[in-house]
Amino acid sequence: MFSILVQSHNQLSEEVLGVISRIEIVSINLKDVFFGSYIEPLNAISRFTAKKIRRLLKEDLGPKFSESQRRELEDKLEYPSTDSLTDIAARAVSSIAPDLQQHVAELIVRYELESFCDSLYVNAGMQEFMRELKKRNKRCVLLSDIHLSKSHLSYVLNRKAVTCFDAIYAGADLGADKSSEALFRSLLLGENVPPQSVLHIGTDQANDFHVPSRLGLNTVLIADPLLKAKKKVRATYCDMSAANPYWRGMHVIGSTIPPQSGDFYYDYGFSFFGPVFCTYILGALEIVQKYGIRDIYFLAREGKFFQQLFELLAPDFFRDIPRSHYVYLSRRSVALASIHEGLTFEKAIILPFDNPKQQGLYSILQAFGLPWEEFVEKAAYYGLPDIRKPLWGHEDMAILRAFCSDAEFTRRVIELSAPYRGLVEKYLTQEGFFGKAHVAFVDVGWLATIQKLVGDACGKRNDYPHVYGLYMGFREAASHRFDPEKNTLFGLLCDNRVPEPQFDGPFHFLQVFEQAARAFHPTATGFVEDPVTGAITPTFKSESAPDRLIELRQDPVIRELQQGVIDFTLQFRSIIKSTAYTFSDIKPFVGTLMERHLVFPTAEEADRIMNLKHSEDFGTDNVMDWTGNRTRGLRSILKPRTLWRNIRGSYWPAGTAGSAGAHLLQYLLRVRDLLKS
């Protein structure tokens, strides 16, 4: 008989495989050895199942259950570990109407099994270890003393696509756990082998080491301090989330397993953008479900990535998943169609004039796809001899208003935009947009400009649907007026119509979210019609454009970042299914996470994020080069006037302060913003 102590799962192959030539049977603990669990402790899964059942009884069987009955059933789902799930369910329904007992008991078993399956993941190194055992013709058996019977454990293995076990021994079938020796005796009897030909692998010193050793079994004890710490942290988050709903977001994020990639951008995607984007998509899914929306249009370019996240999460929300469409609707590709009745002053000021790189009337004409060369003389007539002169004050706005009111200018705009509007209508028809009661637009935000432009282009059609704009963030602006009969707008994570400064983090650095979620194709600039087939296809910015070349050089970094988000999403999906947390459960903590990263970034975070470069597509072909906003080292702090000048001119003031290590200044900037709000 031998006993081996290893410090981690990854040591199993190296420490065990060389000494098991005489071993016939390898017994492996279900939990903590083969599987890890996102949810700790084990009975927390039952608590989440109870909440799901209670919600189901209220929504689907409400008239047949009083609130006190629902609470009583929920309380009964707390169980001792040696009870089987079937017994737990039977006991829980014993006091409800007899005609409903079987149905509700079956729901309890089903929901518990689903939650348990969703909470599990195969521990690192175990798949390879099992393959090596099979190569050596070892018989592998699964040992479990949790509340699931052999048939339930078979269901779990099938759901997790695990096929490496030859037999299952479940304490729930015996009414015993490992501390009583009965489970190990059952294994020896079932396999009909002497104890010395069996090796048991576990993590509990008392039950997986001392008990089987007394019976003569060989043992391997995994004494992994990191595993114990991880379980303790997860259990702590679980307890905190039960005591205070604010911590539910932390429970989700803290229960994930961040891969050790060594790449800053991957890690940042996993730890920051992953939670933010997943929470946003979770909120969008709930609204789609609430309003029965059947068609979701993901807008270029951030919509491409959001569609990918939607398709990962949506199967858990819908039996019949809504249709998702990626459409090449960008500000550039739709703007010209939106001015088919003329470019009014009110439409012209859709351009963000606070952009320090705006070039006045030139930028406006560029943004709306108008040939600026045609209007140089007209601009000079109205007092703009330099068409690229930035427009800032009231006097410039008066000139712009007069220019836009010019009858000749308006006639020419209508001549240019009317045919293009027809192309946009054909494209939307091709995408199945018209004729529906309601659809959703999904995009990062912020002013819902594309939704505004599409409405201006086609909103007077009788078959124009009601559009739900599901944006990560929304900022209401006087320049964007929406018809409430045809538009509903949501700023899911931040919305300046709601005075909640704890969620305004994204407004401190909008562009970083656009960069993190952007697609890898160039900006869509318009549409063309195939003369043979009549199909409408998008046109794109040239791959050789200077700002596009800079974008292409950034692609590898963005791919790493987005891969981090996707890997987080896969774990997020499992945890959300297990806990049944909702958008409103997770949003409060994610608000804190956004504030921490965008208002109080560390020096390294600020430095790395400012290495990214963001292409501006609406009215300019400039690149936002954030590297110029960095200020490094003690020297910059010792020159406060220079530092303040850099902060005032920065796209991301908190990042500029952070890059200098001026954390007190970050705090003062935050106080200033809160006082302004």
XYZ file of C-alpha atoms in Angstrom:
677
model
C 0.000 0.000 0.000
C 1.282 3.497 -0.766
C 0.202 7.081 -0.167
C 1.286 10.056 -2.243
C 0.923 13.770 -1.526
C 0.809 16.186 -4.486
C 0.492 19.968 -4.477
C -1.676 20.396 -7.574
C -3.664 18.553 -10.249
C -0.881 19.194 -12.736
C 1.459 16.977 -10.685
C -0.743 13.899 -10.924
C 0.746 12.569 -14.160
C 4.327 13.077 -13.103
C 3.928 11.702 -9.522
C 1.375 8.924 -9.998
C 1.673 7.323 -13.420
C 5.084 5.815 -12.714
C 3.985 3.898 -9.585
C 0.667 2.324 -10.574
C 1.772 -0.709 -12.554
C 0.008 -3.043 -10.071
C -3.075 -0.861 -9.726
C -6.210 -2.117 -11.475
C -8.795 0.460 -10.388
C -8.368 4.231 -10.069
C -11.111 5.879 -8.021
C -11.469 9.615 -8.584
C -13.475 12.046 -6.526
C -16.157 13.843 -8.525
C -15.839 17.263 -6.943
C -12.531 19.085 -6.526
C -10.550 16.315 -8.225
C -12.105 15.735 -11.629
C -14.499 18.689 -11.613
C -14.142 22.116 -10.118
C -17.188 24.253 -9.422
C -17.771 27.942 -10.038
C -20.242 27.874 -7.129
C -19.120 27.252 -3.569
C -20.225 25.823 -1.198
C -22.191 22.963 -2.711
C -25.464 23.735 -0.936
C -25.444 27.196 -2.537
C -26.475 25.493 -5.791
C -29.549 24.191 -4.005
C -30.256 27.710 -2.762
C -30.144 29.062 -6.308
C -32.360 26.196 -7.479
C -34.853 27.113 -4.766
C -34.975 30.703 -6.003
C -35.541 29.511 -9.587
C -38.378 27.257 -8.430
C -39.904 30.027 -6.356
C -39.776 32.396 -9.361
C -41.295 29.715 -11.606
C -44.125 29.001 -9.162
C -44.900 32.697 -8.966
C -44.857 33.269 -12.728
C -46.384 30.033 -14.064
C -48.350 28.571 -11.157
C -49.031 31.752 -9.193
C -52.742 31.238 -8.420
C -52.064 27.767 -6.984
C -49.379 28.853 -4.504
C -49.430 31.447 -1.776
C -46.301 33.415 -0.944
C -45.963 31.482 2.341
C -46.112 28.157 0.454
C -43.407 29.320 -1.936
C -41.208 30.383 0.994
C -41.798 27.089 2.808
C -40.814 25.095 -0.283
C -37.692 27.209 -0.700
C -36.680 26.605 2.926
C -37.105 22.827 2.565
C -34.590 22.683 -0.253
C -31.742 23.028 2.252
C -30.470 19.473 2.622
C -27.975 17.332 4.577
C -25.275 15.953 2.287
C -26.293 12.286 2.603
C -29.845 12.836 1.323
C -30.426 12.104 -2.349
C -31.794 14.787 -4.627
C -34.932 12.675 -5.184
C -35.542 12.542 -1.417
C -34.918 16.270 -1.096
C -37.471 17.028 -3.813
C -40.057 14.642 -2.309
C -39.680 16.209 1.127
C -39.931 19.725 -0.287
C -43.285 19.102 -2.030
C -44.885 17.027 0.732
C -47.104 19.847 1.964
C -48.392 21.155 -1.382
C -51.463 19.970 -3.278
C -51.151 16.243 -4.173
C -51.981 16.820 -7.840
C -48.969 19.163 -8.158
C -46.422 17.212 -6.117
C -44.966 15.086 -8.904
C -44.770 17.983 -11.356
C -43.009 20.320 -8.901
C -40.689 17.541 -7.662
C -39.631 16.853 -11.254
C -38.964 20.566 -11.753
C -36.781 20.656 -8.645
C -34.722 17.692 -9.833
C -34.379 19.111 -13.344
C -33.393 22.603 -12.231
C -30.936 21.276 -9.639
C -29.234 19.021 -12.182
C -29.037 21.821 -14.733
C -27.595 24.231 -12.179
C -25.103 21.635 -11.003
C -23.974 20.849 -14.562
C -23.598 24.536 -15.400
C -21.474 25.147 -12.302
C -18.916 22.457 -13.198
C -15.731 22.637 -15.224
C -13.043 19.993 -15.724
C -9.991 20.820 -13.626
C -6.798 21.696 -15.451
C -4.690 18.656 -16.247
C -7.401 16.065 -15.574
C -8.310 15.258 -19.184
C -4.686 14.504 -20.010
C -4.270 12.450 -16.811
C -7.352 10.369 -17.662
C -6.057 9.734 -21.186
C -2.791 8.458 -19.725
C -4.676 6.115 -17.369
C -6.660 4.728 -20.290
C -3.476 4.152 -22.279
C -2.295 1.969 -19.390
C -5.596 0.031 -19.419
C -6.635 1.215 -15.975
C -10.297 0.993 -15.029
C -11.460 4.451 -13.889
C -14.386 4.879 -11.508
C -16.087 8.019 -10.274
C -16.715 8.323 -6.537
C -19.167 10.847 -5.103
C -20.748 11.426 -1.710
C -22.822 14.465 -2.714
C -26.621 14.421 -3.031
C -26.780 13.051 -6.584
C -27.603 9.394 -7.298
C -25.818 7.220 -9.829
C -28.449 7.966 -12.480
C -28.161 11.692 -11.803
C -24.369 11.539 -12.014
C -24.648 9.693 -15.335
C -26.791 12.580 -16.575
C -24.135 15.053 -15.413
C -21.347 13.192 -17.218
C -23.403 13.022 -20.404
C -24.173 16.753 -20.228
C -20.484 17.536 -19.768
C -19.510 15.102 -22.572
C -17.274 13.088 -20.199
C -16.792 9.471 -21.321
C -13.663 8.367 -19.454
C -15.344 6.670 -16.455
C -16.175 2.967 -16.435
C -18.380 2.998 -13.322
C -20.009 5.350 -10.817
C -20.352 4.880 -7.054
C -22.737 7.335 -5.409
C -23.098 7.790 -1.671
C -26.609 9.162 -2.204
C -27.736 5.655 -3.237
C -26.430 4.258 0.071
C -27.403 7.121 2.347
C -23.736 7.372 3.278
C -20.763 9.642 2.788
C -17.066 8.776 2.641
C -16.508 9.230 6.357
C -18.507 6.065 7.131
C -16.381 3.671 4.974
C -19.613 2.370 3.416
C -18.962 4.082 0.087
C -15.456 2.614 -0.230
C -16.724 -0.841 0.786
C -19.376 -0.522 -1.917
C -16.643 0.218 -4.450
C -14.576 -2.820 -3.419
C -17.640 -5.055 -3.537
C -18.806 -3.715 -6.890
C -15.396 -4.064 -8.519
C -14.667 -7.395 -6.767
C -10.995 -6.546 -6.209
C -8.718 -6.476 -3.141
C -8.031 -3.026 -1.596
C -4.365 -3.020 -2.587
C -5.297 -3.001 -6.299
C -7.305 0.230 -5.899
C -5.952 3.778 -5.914
C -8.210 6.543 -4.607
C -7.538 10.213 -5.451
C -9.128 12.939 -3.340
C -8.588 16.294 -1.649
C -9.910 15.811 1.910
C -7.350 14.509 4.386
C -9.910 12.829 6.656
C -12.289 11.309 4.116
C -10.031 10.775 1.092
C -6.846 9.791 2.909
C -7.405 8.330 6.400
C -10.677 6.460 5.710
C -9.574 4.592 2.534
C -6.134 3.941 4.071
C -7.801 2.137 6.989
C -9.437 -0.179 4.465
C -6.099 -0.854 2.721
C -6.601 1.286 -0.397
C -3.715 3.181 -1.940
C -4.262 6.935 -1.812
C -3.243 10.171 -3.487
C -4.060 13.361 -1.621
C -4.126 16.611 -3.595
C -3.208 19.250 -1.012
C -3.423 22.336 -3.192
C -3.355 25.572 -1.158
C -4.514 27.572 -4.188
C -7.548 25.296 -4.603
C -8.503 25.764 -0.960
C -8.045 29.518 -1.212
C -10.124 29.665 -4.389
C -12.950 27.667 -2.807
C -12.879 29.909 0.248
C -12.999 33.080 -1.849
C -15.912 31.771 -3.907
C -17.811 30.751 -0.777
C -17.175 34.194 0.714
C -18.501 35.957 -2.378
C -21.523 33.662 -2.330
C -22.263 34.510 1.302
C -21.771 38.218 0.648
C -24.144 38.117 -2.338
C -26.792 36.434 -0.189
C -26.463 39.118 2.470
C -26.291 42.112 0.104
C -27.413 42.078 -3.568
C -24.671 44.575 -4.484
C -22.086 41.777 -4.282
C -23.785 39.554 -6.859
C -21.705 41.080 -9.630
C -18.556 40.429 -7.624
C -19.768 36.872 -7.026
C -19.974 36.293 -10.785
C -16.658 37.948 -11.635
C -14.806 36.475 -8.652
C -15.994 32.953 -9.470
C -14.344 32.905 -12.901
C -10.887 31.459 -13.543
C -8.681 34.038 -15.268
C -6.207 32.258 -17.562
C -2.559 33.040 -16.896
C -1.864 34.493 -20.336
C 0.898 36.974 -19.541
C -0.602 39.358 -22.128
C -1.891 42.655 -20.715
C -4.578 43.164 -23.356
C -5.957 39.631 -23.089
C -6.069 39.940 -19.290
C -7.696 43.367 -19.516
C -10.299 41.993 -21.911
C -11.041 39.134 -19.508
C -11.093 41.140 -16.276
C -12.639 44.446 -17.416
C -14.248 44.477 -20.848
C -15.565 40.937 -20.362
C -17.723 41.776 -17.319
C -18.841 45.094 -18.836
C -19.806 43.753 -22.262
C -21.433 40.582 -20.879
C -23.547 42.587 -18.442
C -24.620 44.892 -21.268
C -25.616 41.977 -23.516
C -27.424 40.326 -20.586
C -29.490 43.510 -20.185
C -30.211 43.601 -23.919
C -31.334 39.960 -23.842
C -33.762 40.670 -21.013
C -35.330 43.587 -22.897
C -35.614 41.529 -26.078
C -37.329 38.824 -24.046
C -39.611 41.279 -22.214
C -40.909 42.969 -25.365
C -41.013 39.881 -27.562
C -38.612 41.350 -30.139
C -37.941 38.859 -32.917
C -35.368 40.731 -35.023
C -32.193 42.290 -33.660
C -29.991 44.458 -35.843
C -26.364 44.775 -34.752
C -24.917 47.994 -36.160
C -21.494 48.425 -37.718
C -18.855 48.224 -36.441
C -19.102 47.409 -32.740
C -22.221 45.363 -33.414
C -20.186 42.600 -35.039
C -18.553 41.679 -31.738
C -21.740 42.216 -29.742
C -23.546 39.830 -32.097
C -20.898 37.206 -31.313
C -21.486 37.647 -27.566
C -25.265 37.621 -28.077
C -25.092 34.312 -29.932
C -23.049 32.793 -27.084
C -25.564 33.862 -24.415
C -28.937 33.801 -26.229
C -29.524 29.996 -26.269
C -30.000 30.078 -22.489
C -32.800 32.644 -22.744
C -34.927 31.540 -25.678
C -36.390 28.318 -26.978
C -36.817 30.108 -30.292
C -33.829 32.437 -30.568
C -34.611 35.813 -32.194
C -33.102 36.470 -35.596
C -29.853 38.405 -35.423
C -28.671 40.534 -38.355
C -25.354 42.283 -38.735
C -26.012 45.369 -40.856
C -23.505 47.771 -42.371
C -25.303 50.792 -40.999
C -22.720 53.330 -39.934
C -22.935 57.072 -39.592
C -21.015 57.392 -42.856
C -23.164 54.908 -44.773
C -26.538 56.398 -43.718
C -25.924 60.128 -43.279
C -26.497 61.159 -46.921
C -29.863 59.355 -47.049
C -30.988 61.189 -43.899
C -30.881 64.614 -45.600
C -33.171 63.782 -48.528
C -35.294 66.789 -47.530
C -32.288 69.057 -47.063
C -29.467 69.607 -44.587
C -30.985 71.801 -41.900
C -28.975 73.497 -39.184
C -30.533 71.108 -36.657
C -29.237 68.116 -38.607
C -25.833 69.678 -39.246
C -25.079 70.007 -35.538
C -25.304 66.243 -35.119
C -21.573 66.500 -35.757
C -19.724 66.465 -32.413
C -18.310 70.007 -32.346
C -16.424 69.319 -29.133
C -14.019 67.181 -31.179
C -10.768 69.201 -31.199
C -10.025 67.920 -34.710
C -13.292 69.052 -36.303
C -12.775 71.170 -39.406
C -15.974 73.140 -39.475
C -18.113 73.097 -42.583
C -15.691 70.756 -44.345
C -16.253 68.127 -41.639
C -20.024 68.570 -41.829
C -20.121 68.105 -45.612
C -17.780 65.122 -45.347
C -19.916 63.553 -42.619
C -23.034 63.716 -44.777
C -21.287 62.468 -47.903
C -21.580 65.768 -49.777
C -18.887 66.917 -52.270
C -17.370 69.768 -50.296
C -15.595 71.181 -53.372
C -18.963 72.237 -54.818
C -19.694 74.511 -51.877
C -16.441 76.430 -51.386
C -17.770 79.573 -53.051
C -21.078 79.363 -51.206
C -19.191 79.059 -47.900
C -17.080 82.128 -48.725
C -20.273 84.060 -49.568
C -21.565 83.399 -46.054
C -18.318 84.422 -44.387
C -16.292 81.220 -44.375
C -13.421 81.815 -46.834
C -11.624 78.848 -45.299
C -14.093 75.946 -45.465
C -11.917 73.981 -43.029
C -12.033 76.656 -40.320
C -13.271 75.078 -37.042
C -16.683 76.278 -35.889
C -16.875 77.118 -32.205
C -18.885 80.093 -30.960
C -22.313 81.648 -31.458
C -21.132 83.743 -34.424
C -19.931 80.644 -36.263
C -23.227 78.897 -35.493
C -25.151 81.845 -36.971
C -23.094 81.546 -40.168
C -23.764 77.804 -40.295
C -27.496 78.362 -39.834
C -27.575 80.862 -42.718
C -25.559 78.535 -44.940
C -27.890 75.587 -44.297
C -30.937 77.764 -45.030
C -29.662 78.719 -48.473
C -32.247 77.629 -51.085
C -29.684 76.755 -53.760
C -27.699 74.678 -51.293
C -30.854 72.856 -50.186
C -31.859 72.059 -53.798
C -28.433 70.582 -54.502
C -28.469 68.504 -51.298
C -31.847 67.008 -52.237
C -30.574 66.199 -55.745
C -27.591 64.333 -54.305
C -29.328 62.537 -51.446
C -32.625 61.372 -53.010
C -31.109 58.606 -55.196
C -28.889 57.420 -52.344
C -31.848 57.259 -49.987
C -33.376 54.773 -52.431
C -30.283 52.568 -52.061
C -30.514 52.634 -48.271
C -34.210 51.714 -48.421
C -33.408 48.801 -50.725
C -30.680 47.640 -48.358
C -33.006 47.761 -45.352
C -35.685 45.927 -47.344
C -33.109 43.291 -48.272
C -32.336 42.861 -44.552
C -36.034 42.406 -43.667
C -36.250 45.641 -41.683
C -39.574 47.071 -42.859
C -43.020 45.667 -42.122
C -42.311 44.465 -38.591
C -44.067 45.738 -35.476
C -40.784 46.275 -33.651
C -37.073 45.549 -33.964
C -33.983 46.269 -31.868
C -30.770 48.110 -32.692
C -27.704 47.017 -30.710
C -24.660 49.253 -30.629
C -22.220 50.695 -28.119
C -23.977 54.110 -28.152
C -23.696 57.015 -27.334
C -26.058 59.509 -28.971
C -27.937 56.860 -30.980
C -26.871 58.796 -34.084
C -27.384 55.886 -36.492
C -30.900 55.284 -35.180
C -31.565 59.010 -35.635
C -30.189 59.021 -39.198
C -32.100 55.879 -40.240
C -35.289 57.412 -38.846
C -34.678 60.658 -40.736
C -34.079 58.692 -43.933
C -37.011 56.270 -43.801
C -39.107 57.017 -40.721
C -42.081 58.427 -42.634
C -42.807 55.091 -44.286
C -46.002 53.420 -43.071
C -44.160 50.115 -42.599
C -41.330 51.589 -40.528
C -41.059 49.518 -37.311
C -40.811 50.726 -33.759
C -37.071 50.642 -33.016
C -35.795 49.746 -29.554
C -32.297 51.159 -29.260
C -30.415 48.883 -26.843
C -27.223 50.810 -26.200
C -24.470 50.220 -23.701
C -24.640 53.919 -22.906
C -26.926 56.749 -24.020
C -26.462 60.505 -23.780
C -29.527 62.577 -24.562
C -28.642 65.616 -26.669
C -30.662 68.567 -27.937
C -29.385 67.865 -31.462
C -31.024 64.412 -31.491
C -34.813 64.484 -31.368
C -36.561 61.116 -31.643
C -40.193 60.388 -32.487
C -41.420 58.522 -29.367
C -44.037 56.718 -31.454
C -41.248 54.978 -33.383
C -38.301 54.959 -30.998
C -37.530 53.711 -27.508
C -34.003 54.260 -26.236
C -32.146 52.442 -23.476
C -28.763 53.291 -22.012
C -28.317 49.976 -20.256
C -25.127 50.624 -18.304
C -25.162 54.417 -18.272
C -27.828 56.940 -19.229
C -27.588 60.676 -18.619
C -31.399 60.890 -18.411
C -31.124 59.052 -15.080
C -29.086 60.853 -12.368
C -26.918 57.899 -11.322
C -23.292 59.107 -11.179
C -22.178 55.658 -9.975
C -22.818 54.392 -13.519
C -21.291 57.253 -15.528
C -17.852 55.617 -15.832
C -18.049 55.068 -19.630
C -18.706 58.775 -20.201
C -15.166 59.438 -18.969
C -13.646 57.608 -21.956
C -16.226 56.611 -24.549
C -13.780 55.838 -27.322
C -12.058 52.962 -25.534
C -15.266 50.867 -25.703
C -15.603 51.547 -29.430
C -12.014 50.459 -29.923
C -12.387 47.330 -27.794
C -15.508 46.110 -29.618
C -14.767 47.177 -33.193
C -14.978 44.791 -36.121
C -11.911 44.102 -38.238
C -13.411 45.220 -41.541
C -12.979 48.873 -42.608
C -15.616 51.508 -41.949
C -18.720 51.092 -44.133
C -18.957 54.251 -46.243
C -21.984 53.588 -48.439
C -23.926 51.135 -50.602
C -23.946 50.066 -54.238
C -26.423 48.047 -56.264
C -25.365 45.101 -58.391
C -26.656 45.890 -61.912
C -27.358 42.214 -62.608
C -28.742 40.755 -59.365
C -30.012 43.947 -57.767
C -28.298 43.008 -54.483
C -27.199 45.907 -52.311
C -23.718 45.606 -50.871
C -21.663 47.947 -48.688
C -18.659 49.933 -49.773
C -15.733 50.416 -47.406
C -12.979 52.823 -46.623
C -9.840 52.062 -48.637
C -7.437 49.635 -47.021
C -4.660 52.064 -47.938
C -6.179 55.096 -46.190
C -3.714 56.444 -43.589
C -6.068 55.967 -40.646
C -7.002 52.478 -41.868
C -3.321 51.488 -42.031
C -2.929 52.507 -38.400
C -6.023 50.478 -37.529
C -4.596 47.400 -39.226
C -1.451 47.664 -37.131
C -3.659 47.659 -34.027
C -5.596 44.526 -35.039
C -3.410 41.960 -33.201
C -3.877 43.826 -29.914
C -7.652 44.104 -30.394
C -7.842 40.379 -31.231
C -6.086 39.537 -27.959
C -8.401 41.825 -26.033
C -11.541 40.382 -27.654
C -10.353 36.818 -27.071
C -10.138 37.679 -23.382
C -13.749 38.905 -23.521
C -14.931 35.729 -25.264
C -13.180 33.470 -22.753
C -14.793 35.414 -19.918
C -18.184 35.114 -21.646
C -18.000 31.306 -21.705
C -17.508 31.218 -17.936
C -20.010 34.034 -17.347
C -22.630 32.006 -19.212
C -22.168 29.005 -16.903
C -22.265 31.077 -13.728
C -25.364 33.031 -14.791
C -27.167 29.783 -15.622
C -26.253 28.312 -12.246
C -27.188 31.349 -10.164
C -30.052 32.770 -12.275
C -28.714 36.255 -11.534
C -30.290 38.982 -13.643
C -28.979 42.164 -15.238
C -30.172 44.240 -12.277
C -28.327 41.884 -9.908
C -24.974 42.359 -11.637
C -25.133 45.965 -12.849
C -24.385 47.706 -9.493
C -21.005 46.063 -9.034
C -20.138 46.471 -12.727
C -20.772 50.196 -12.261
C -18.089 50.174 -9.568
C -15.777 48.188 -11.855
C -16.177 50.786 -14.627
C -15.442 53.616 -12.217
C -12.362 51.868 -10.909
C -10.881 51.329 -14.399
C -11.967 54.540 -16.118
C -11.882 57.078 -13.286
C -9.064 55.590 -11.206
C -6.845 53.626 -13.635
C -3.430 52.523 -12.469
C -0.348 53.942 -14.163
C 0.190 50.701 -16.107
C -3.441 50.507 -17.230
C -3.431 54.134 -18.380
C -0.131 53.679 -20.194
C -1.178 50.483 -22.007
C -4.651 51.700 -22.979
C -3.227 54.972 -24.294
C -1.049 52.910 -26.637
C -4.217 52.165 -28.613
C -5.199 54.422 -31.496
C -8.800 55.131 -32.425
C -10.026 56.028 -35.924
C -12.605 58.811 -36.164
C -15.053 58.178 -39.009
C -17.734 60.853 -38.813
C -16.695 63.977 -40.677
C -12.954 63.413 -40.299
C -10.459 60.753 -41.238
C -8.314 61.486 -38.227
C -6.832 59.094 -35.733
C -7.164 59.713 -32.029
C -3.609 59.097 -30.886
C -3.884 58.817 -27.110
C -0.151 58.439 -26.562
C 0.157 62.232 -26.548
C -2.096 62.351 -23.483
C 0.367 60.407 -21.328
C 2.497 62.151 -18.708
C 5.058 59.999 -16.975
C 7.153 60.178 -13.877
C 7.769 62.463 -10.961
C 8.901 65.292 -13.227
C 5.394 65.762 -14.623
C 3.910 65.956 -11.105
C 6.471 68.610 -10.159
C 5.204 70.786 -13.033
C 1.540 71.173 -12.050
C 0.690 73.801 -14.669
C 1.984 71.625 -17.496
C 0.221 68.580 -16.042
C -3.070 70.468 -15.726
C -2.759 71.735 -19.320
C -2.246 68.165 -20.507
C -5.244 66.952 -18.506
C -7.525 69.686 -19.877
C -6.603 68.788 -23.450
C -6.820 65.032 -22.888
C -9.395 62.641 -24.357
C -9.166 60.797 -21.026
C -8.273 63.197 -18.180
C -8.320 60.478 -15.493
C -5.966 58.397 -17.631
C -3.567 61.293 -18.070
C -3.522 61.854 -14.310
C -3.130 58.103 -13.755
C -0.206 57.812 -16.165
C 1.600 60.411 -14.053
C 0.805 58.521 -10.857
C -1.226 61.523 -9.651
C -3.941 59.536 -7.872
C -4.954 62.439 -5.632
C -5.597 64.427 -8.793
C -7.812 61.594 -10.103
C -9.841 61.882 -6.917
C -10.154 65.671 -7.300
C -11.241 65.292 -10.938
C -13.934 62.862 -9.814
C -15.148 65.249 -7.122
C -15.314 68.035 -9.718
C -17.403 65.842 -12.053
C -19.783 64.890 -9.247
C -20.255 68.529 -8.262
C -21.027 69.397 -11.893
C -23.654 66.665 -12.086
